[in-house]
mmCIF file of C-alpha atoms in Angstrom:
data_model
loop_
_atom_site.group_PDB
_atom_site.id
_atom_site.type_symbol
_atom_site.label_atom_id
_atom_site.label_comp_id
_atom_site.label_asym_id
_atom_site.label_seq_id
_atom_site.Cartn_x
_atom_site.Cartn_y
_atom_site.Cartn_z
ATOM 1 C CA ARG A 144 8.292 1.916 11.447
ATOM 2 C CA GLU A 145 7.564 -1.648 12.534
ATOM 3 C CA THR A 146 7.954 -2.685 8.908
ATOM 4 C CA TYR A 147 11.644 -1.756 8.977
ATOM 5 C CA VAL A 148 12.515 -3.808 12.065
ATOM 6 C CA ALA A 149 13.355 -6.865 9.959
ATOM 7 C CA ARG A 150 14.734 -4.805 7.070
ATOM 8 C CA ASN A 151 17.753 -3.065 8.569
ATOM 9 C CA HIS A 152 20.029 -2.573 5.553
ATOM 10 C CA ILE A 153 23.245 -3.108 7.487
ATOM 11 C CA THR A 154 22.353 -6.463 9.086
ATOM 12 C CA ALA A 155 23.755 -9.623 7.559
ATOM 13 C CA GLU A 156 20.333 -11.298 7.402
ATOM 14 C CA ASP A 157 18.755 -8.484 5.408
ATOM 15 C CA ARG A 158 21.731 -8.158 3.084
ATOM 16 C CA ARG A 159 21.403 -11.858 2.305
ATOM 17 C CA ARG A 160 17.632 -11.538 1.822
ATOM 18 C CA ARG A 161 18.041 -8.668 -0.632
ATOM 19 C CA ARG A 162 20.769 -10.514 -2.514
ATOM 20 C CA LEU A 163 18.535 -13.579 -2.881
ATOM 21 C CA LEU A 164 15.596 -11.421 -3.965
ATOM 22 C CA HIS A 165 17.544 -9.647 -6.691
ATOM 23 C CA SER A 166 19.358 -12.737 -7.973
ATOM 24 C CA HIS A 167 16.303 -15.006 -7.988
ATOM 25 C CA ASN A 168 15.017 -15.686 -11.512
ATOM 26 C CA ASN A 169 11.794 -17.488 -10.641
ATOM 27 C CA THR A 170 8.545 -16.232 -9.072
ATOM 28 C CA ILE A 171 8.297 -14.403 -5.763
ATOM 29 C CA ASP A 172 6.650 -17.328 -3.974
ATOM 30 C CA THR A 173 9.742 -19.477 -4.541
ATOM 31 C CA ILE A 174 12.276 -17.014 -3.125
ATOM 32 C CA PRO A 175 14.662 -18.783 -0.731
ATOM 33 C CA ILE A 176 14.259 -16.689 2.437
ATOM 34 C CA PRO A 177 17.137 -16.810 4.983
ATOM 35 C CA ALA A 178 16.291 -19.004 7.966
ATOM 36 C CA ASN A 179 16.974 -16.190 10.453
ATOM 37 C CA TRP A 180 14.802 -13.613 8.655
ATOM 38 C CA LYS A 181 11.135 -13.019 9.504
ATOM 39 C CA SER A 182 8.975 -10.194 8.177
ATOM 40 C CA THR A 183 7.693 -7.609 10.661
ATOM 41 C CA ALA A 184 5.294 -6.066 8.121
ATOM 42 C CA LYS A 185 1.541 -5.994 8.697
ATOM 43 C CA SER A 186 -1.568 -5.801 6.550
ATOM 44 C CA LEU A 187 -4.475 -3.579 7.598
ATOM 45 C CA GLY A 188 -7.984 -3.290 6.226
ATOM 46 C CA PHE A 189 -10.098 -0.110 6.096
ATOM 47 C CA PHE A 190 -13.703 -0.720 5.063
ATOM 48 C CA GLY A 191 -16.708 1.564 4.726
ATOM 49 C CA LEU A 192 -19.452 2.719 2.390
ATOM 50 C CA SER A 193 -18.603 5.028 -0.506
ATOM 51 C CA GLY A 194 -18.175 8.577 0.744
ATOM 52 C CA SER A 195 -17.390 7.588 4.319
ATOM 53 C CA GLY A 196 -13.906 9.150 4.171
ATOM 54 C CA LYS A 197 -11.554 6.248 3.402
ATOM 55 C CA THR A 198 -9.599 8.022 0.656
ATOM 56 C CA THR A 199 -9.435 11.273 2.635
ATOM 57 C CA PHE A 200 -8.164 9.303 5.608
ATOM 58 C CA ALA A 201 -5.540 7.553 3.451
ATOM 59 C CA ASN A 202 -4.220 10.849 2.097
ATOM 60 C CA LEU A 203 -4.011 12.409 5.567
ATOM 61 C CA LEU A 204 -2.476 9.295 7.114
ATOM 62 C CA GLY A 205 0.252 9.141 4.485
ATOM 63 C CA LEU A 206 0.900 12.893 4.281
ATOM 64 C CA PRO A 207 3.893 12.943 6.700
ATOM 65 C CA TYR A 208 5.479 10.021 4.831
ATOM 66 C CA MET A 209 5.069 11.302 1.262
ATOM 67 C CA VAL A 210 8.752 12.184 1.042
ATOM 68 C CA VAL A 211 11.966 10.885 -0.489
ATOM 69 C CA ILE A 212 14.804 10.362 1.990
ATOM 70 C CA ARG A 213 18.208 10.409 0.299
ATOM 71 C CA HIS A 214 20.646 8.426 2.428
ATOM 72 C CA THR A 215 24.428 8.623 2.172
ATOM 73 C CA ASN A 216 25.222 6.678 5.346
ATOM 74 C CA TYR A 217 23.509 4.890 8.212
ATOM 75 C CA LYS A 218 25.087 5.128 11.672
ATOM 76 C CA GLY A 219 28.509 5.669 10.139
ATOM 77 C CA THR A 220 28.148 2.910 7.524
ATOM 78 C CA PRO A 221 28.111 4.148 3.885
ATOM 79 C CA MET A 222 24.672 3.544 2.350
ATOM 80 C CA LYS A 223 23.509 5.177 -0.879
ATOM 81 C CA LEU A 224 19.732 4.849 -0.978
ATOM 82 C CA ASP A 225 16.695 6.845 -2.101
ATOM 83 C CA GLN A 226 14.015 5.754 0.350
ATOM 84 C CA ILE A 227 10.274 6.036 -0.362
ATOM 85 C CA PRO A 228 8.368 5.324 2.865
ATOM 86 C CA TRP A 229 4.818 5.471 1.457
ATOM 87 C CA ILE A 230 3.043 4.856 -1.869
ATOM 88 C CA TYR A 231 -0.699 5.237 -2.577
ATOM 89 C CA ILE A 232 -2.329 3.466 -5.533
ATOM 90 C CA GLN A 233 -5.859 2.435 -6.516
ATOM 91 C CA ILE A 234 -7.252 -0.783 -7.944
ATOM 92 C CA PRO A 235 -8.243 0.216 -11.518
ATOM 93 C CA HIS A 236 -11.866 -0.090 -12.613
ATOM 94 C CA ASP A 237 -11.049 -2.962 -14.968
ATOM 95 C CA ALA A 238 -9.252 -4.709 -12.072
ATOM 96 C CA THR A 239 -6.527 -6.091 -14.333
ATOM 97 C CA VAL A 240 -3.322 -7.162 -12.626
ATOM 98 C CA LYS A 241 -1.133 -5.584 -15.297
ATOM 99 C CA SER A 242 -2.704 -2.121 -14.996
ATOM 100 C CA LEU A 243 -2.349 -2.295 -11.202
ATOM 101 C CA CYS A 244 1.324 -3.228 -11.464
ATOM 102 C CA LEU A 245 2.074 -0.554 -14.079
ATOM 103 C CA GLN A 246 0.398 2.029 -11.847
ATOM 104 C CA PHE A 247 2.819 1.100 -9.071
ATOM 105 C CA PHE A 248 5.888 1.544 -11.308
ATOM 106 C CA ARG A 249 4.543 4.805 -12.716
ATOM 107 C CA LYS A 250 4.052 6.136 -9.189
ATOM 108 C CA VAL A 251 7.624 5.220 -8.206
ATOM 109 C CA ASP A 252 8.972 6.972 -11.306
ATOM 110 C CA ASP A 253 6.886 10.074 -10.602
ATOM 111 C CA ILE A 254 8.163 10.238 -7.028
ATOM 112 C CA LEU A 255 11.811 9.754 -7.966
ATOM 113 C CA GLY A 256 11.605 11.959 -11.060
ATOM 114 C CA TYR A 257 12.684 9.539 -13.767
ATOM 115 C CA SER A 258 11.039 6.940 -16.004
ATOM 116 C CA GLY A 259 13.165 3.840 -15.600
ATOM 117 C CA TYR A 260 10.990 1.345 -13.725
ATOM 118 C CA HIS A 261 7.804 1.896 -15.742
ATOM 119 C CA ASN A 262 9.612 1.343 -19.039
ATOM 120 C CA GLN A 263 11.243 -1.747 -17.612
ATOM 121 C CA ALA A 264 7.855 -3.104 -16.487
ATOM 122 C CA ILE A 265 6.240 -2.563 -19.896
ATOM 123 C CA ALA A 266 8.822 -4.930 -21.397
ATOM 124 C CA VAL A 267 7.820 -7.684 -18.965
ATOM 125 C CA THR A 268 5.370 -10.134 -20.527
ATOM 126 C CA GLY A 269 4.253 -12.392 -17.679
ATOM 127 C CA ILE A 270 2.283 -11.386 -14.584
ATOM 128 C CA ALA A 271 4.464 -13.559 -12.336
ATOM 129 C CA GLN A 272 7.587 -11.743 -13.514
ATOM 130 C CA MET A 273 5.916 -8.358 -13.023
ATOM 131 C CA VAL A 274 4.937 -9.276 -9.464
ATOM 132 C CA MET A 275 8.541 -10.282 -8.831
ATOM 133 C CA LEU A 276 9.665 -6.913 -10.237
ATOM 134 C CA ILE A 277 7.330 -5.101 -7.825
ATOM 135 C CA ALA A 278 8.971 -6.891 -4.901
ATOM 136 C CA ARG A 279 12.437 -5.978 -6.183
ATOM 137 C CA VAL A 280 11.634 -2.320 -6.853
ATOM 138 C CA ALA A 281 9.819 -1.926 -3.521
ATOM 139 C CA THR A 282 12.861 -3.383 -1.788
ATOM 140 C CA THR A 283 15.243 -1.157 -3.767
ATOM 141 C CA VAL A 284 13.419 2.009 -2.683
ATOM 142 C CA ALA A 285 13.003 0.674 0.892
ATOM 143 C CA LEU A 286 9.226 1.026 0.751
ATOM 144 C CA ALA A 287 7.571 0.785 4.166
ATOM 145 C CA ALA A 288 3.858 0.803 3.324
ATOM 146 C CA LEU A 289 1.750 0.424 0.197
ATOM 147 C CA PHE A 290 -1.799 1.788 0.526
ATOM 148 C CA VAL A 291 -4.138 0.165 -2.023
ATOM 149 C CA ASP A 292 -7.496 1.931 -2.366
ATOM 150 C CA GLU A 293 -10.692 0.882 -4.163
ATOM 151 C CA VAL A 294 -10.054 -2.820 -3.521
ATOM 152 C CA HIS A 295 -13.755 -3.512 -4.128
ATOM 153 C CA ASN A 296 -13.057 -3.025 -7.845
ATOM 154 C CA LEU A 297 -11.680 -6.555 -7.746
ATOM 155 C CA LYS A 298 -15.307 -7.705 -7.851
ATOM 156 C CA VAL A 299 -15.284 -7.129 -11.604
ATOM 157 C CA ALA A 300 -12.081 -9.109 -12.084
ATOM 158 C CA LYS A 301 -12.271 -12.114 -14.357
ATOM 159 C CA GLY A 302 -10.594 -15.486 -14.092
ATOM 160 C CA PRO A 303 -7.727 -15.852 -11.602
ATOM 161 C CA ASN A 304 -7.042 -12.120 -11.276
ATOM 162 C CA VAL A 305 -8.515 -11.892 -7.784
ATOM 163 C CA VAL A 306 -6.307 -14.679 -6.453
ATOM 164 C CA ILE A 307 -3.241 -13.205 -8.164
ATOM 165 C CA VAL A 308 -3.787 -9.744 -6.635
ATOM 166 C CA LEU A 309 -4.507 -11.095 -3.146
ATOM 167 C CA ASN A 310 -1.445 -13.328 -3.396
ATOM 168 C CA LEU A 311 0.585 -10.281 -4.442
ATOM 169 C CA PHE A 312 -0.468 -8.435 -1.285
ATOM 170 C CA SER A 313 0.354 -11.358 1.019
ATOM 171 C CA GLN A 314 3.695 -11.983 -0.726
ATOM 172 C CA LEU A 315 4.699 -8.345 -0.330
ATOM 173 C CA VAL A 316 3.964 -8.621 3.395
ATOM 174 C CA GLU A 317 5.533 -12.006 4.073
ATOM 175 C CA LEU A 318 8.370 -12.260 1.555
ATOM 176 C CA ALA A 319 9.282 -8.634 0.772
ATOM 177 C CA GLY A 320 8.573 -7.343 4.292
ATOM 178 C CA ILE A 321 6.357 -4.470 3.089
ATOM 179 C CA SER A 322 3.193 -3.457 4.926
ATOM 180 C CA VAL A 323 0.083 -3.382 2.742
ATOM 181 C CA PHE A 324 -2.966 -1.333 3.726
ATOM 182 C CA VAL A 325 -6.162 -1.945 1.739
ATOM 183 C CA ALA A 326 -9.347 0.125 1.625
ATOM 184 C CA GLY A 327 -12.710 -0.585 0.055
ATOM 185 C CA THR A 328 -16.420 -1.027 0.601
ATOM 186 C CA PRO A 329 -17.636 -3.822 2.886
ATOM 187 C CA GLY A 330 -18.494 -5.831 -0.238
ATOM 188 C CA VAL A 331 -14.790 -6.536 -0.718
ATOM 189 C CA LYS A 332 -15.118 -9.314 1.844
ATOM 190 C CA SER A 333 -17.366 -11.249 -0.527
ATOM 191 C CA ILE A 334 -14.519 -11.483 -3.033
ATOM 192 C CA VAL A 335 -12.919 -14.323 -1.130
ATOM 193 C CA GLU A 336 -14.529 -17.047 0.908
ATOM 194 C CA PRO A 337 -14.772 -16.174 4.621
ATOM 195 C CA GLY A 338 -11.974 -17.679 6.653
ATOM 196 C CA THR A 339 -9.699 -18.395 3.710
ATOM 197 C CA ALA A 340 -5.967 -17.767 3.947
ATOM 198 C CA ASN A 341 -6.136 -14.802 1.554
ATOM 199 C CA GLN A 342 -8.785 -13.037 3.596
ATOM 200 C CA ARG A 343 -6.880 -13.568 6.839
ATOM 201 C CA LYS A 344 -3.677 -12.278 5.261
ATOM 202 C CA LEU A 345 -5.522 -9.195 4.029
ATOM 203 C CA ILE A 346 -6.084 -7.971 7.607
ATOM 204 C CA THR A 347 -3.390 -9.619 9.754
ATOM 205 C CA GLY A 348 -2.779 -6.341 11.575
ATOM 206 C CA GLY A 349 -6.430 -5.488 12.155
ATOM 207 C CA GLU A 350 -9.504 -3.975 10.561
ATOM 208 C CA VAL A 351 -11.105 -0.537 10.791
ATOM 209 C CA SER A 352 -14.724 0.168 9.841
ATOM 210 C CA PHE A 353 -15.788 3.619 8.610
ATOM 211 C CA LYS A 354 -19.383 4.008 9.717
ATOM 212 C CA LEU A 355 -21.739 6.764 8.624
ATOM 213 C CA MET A 356 -22.805 9.248 11.300
ATOM 214 C CA PRO A 357 -26.443 8.861 12.422
ATOM 215 C CA GLU A 358 -28.400 11.849 11.112
ATOM 216 C CA LYS A 359 -29.417 13.363 14.462
ATOM 217 C CA SER A 360 -26.483 12.213 16.557
ATOM 218 C CA ALA A 361 -24.273 14.599 18.532
ATOM 219 C CA GLU A 362 -21.365 13.738 16.231
ATOM 220 C CA PHE A 363 -23.384 14.679 13.157
ATOM 221 C CA GLU A 364 -24.545 17.939 14.755
ATOM 222 C CA ASP A 365 -20.970 18.908 15.688
ATOM 223 C CA PHE A 366 -19.733 18.051 12.217
ATOM 224 C CA THR A 367 -22.365 20.058 10.359
ATOM 225 C CA ASP A 368 -22.026 23.082 12.675
ATOM 226 C CA THR A 369 -18.256 23.081 12.210
ATOM 227 C CA TYR A 370 -18.439 22.415 8.480
ATOM 228 C CA TRP A 371 -20.959 25.220 7.963
ATOM 229 C CA ARG A 372 -18.488 27.852 9.147
ATOM 230 C CA TYR A 373 -16.234 26.990 6.195
ATOM 231 C CA GLN A 374 -18.888 27.634 3.549
ATOM 232 C CA TYR A 375 -18.672 30.739 1.380
ATOM 233 C CA VAL A 376 -21.796 32.584 2.531
ATOM 234 C CA GLN A 377 -22.195 36.059 3.984
ATOM 235 C CA LYS A 378 -24.762 35.069 6.619
ATOM 236 C CA PRO A 379 -24.076 31.541 7.813
ATOM 237 C CA GLY A 380 -26.969 29.821 9.491
ATOM 238 C CA ARG A 381 -27.707 26.307 10.625
ATOM 239 C CA LEU A 382 -27.051 23.675 7.977
#
């Protein structure tokens, strides 16, 4: 909800921001942002070993927001808008920027039930233009939060792909006003140098660590006892 504070569709500042975003023909980092507009979006990091529950957590966290809200007016002001509050995507195994971007457009089309944005993105040749299109489409559907899983796959990226993707995340937060949540293994922090601007922007809103339960801890005992009752056995015993 904090994401939308600066993106009220009926305010003059946000109308001007959206007009500049959609009329701008250059890259996203050169968008002329109105002087009175400041993003209220945040970026959050969720890190843990494989199997520690990051993806399960992401799906449960986003479950109440996996809806499409069809607006006809806002507080008496006419406003025709199909709003998508939440989108979940994953960094592909090849970690290419194009496949990540196309996944975003495909997800939007699947949610809305038509194939307009994905086809439009395929026709785009340059990565910079595709990143700009992501910002425009995310603004058009009033996206609040983008959850990007498997960020550690960026470790296999070649050339400038890592910088491009990290810049995309920070630009969505700062220039498009969209919150970006990232999840991956702790090794994702080795992708960028510690203390660099990209790493700080990746977790401006905080960081959560998913730690494994110690084998003989009370938490582990409670978990296994509870989990055992859900197994399909006739005579459940201790796990």
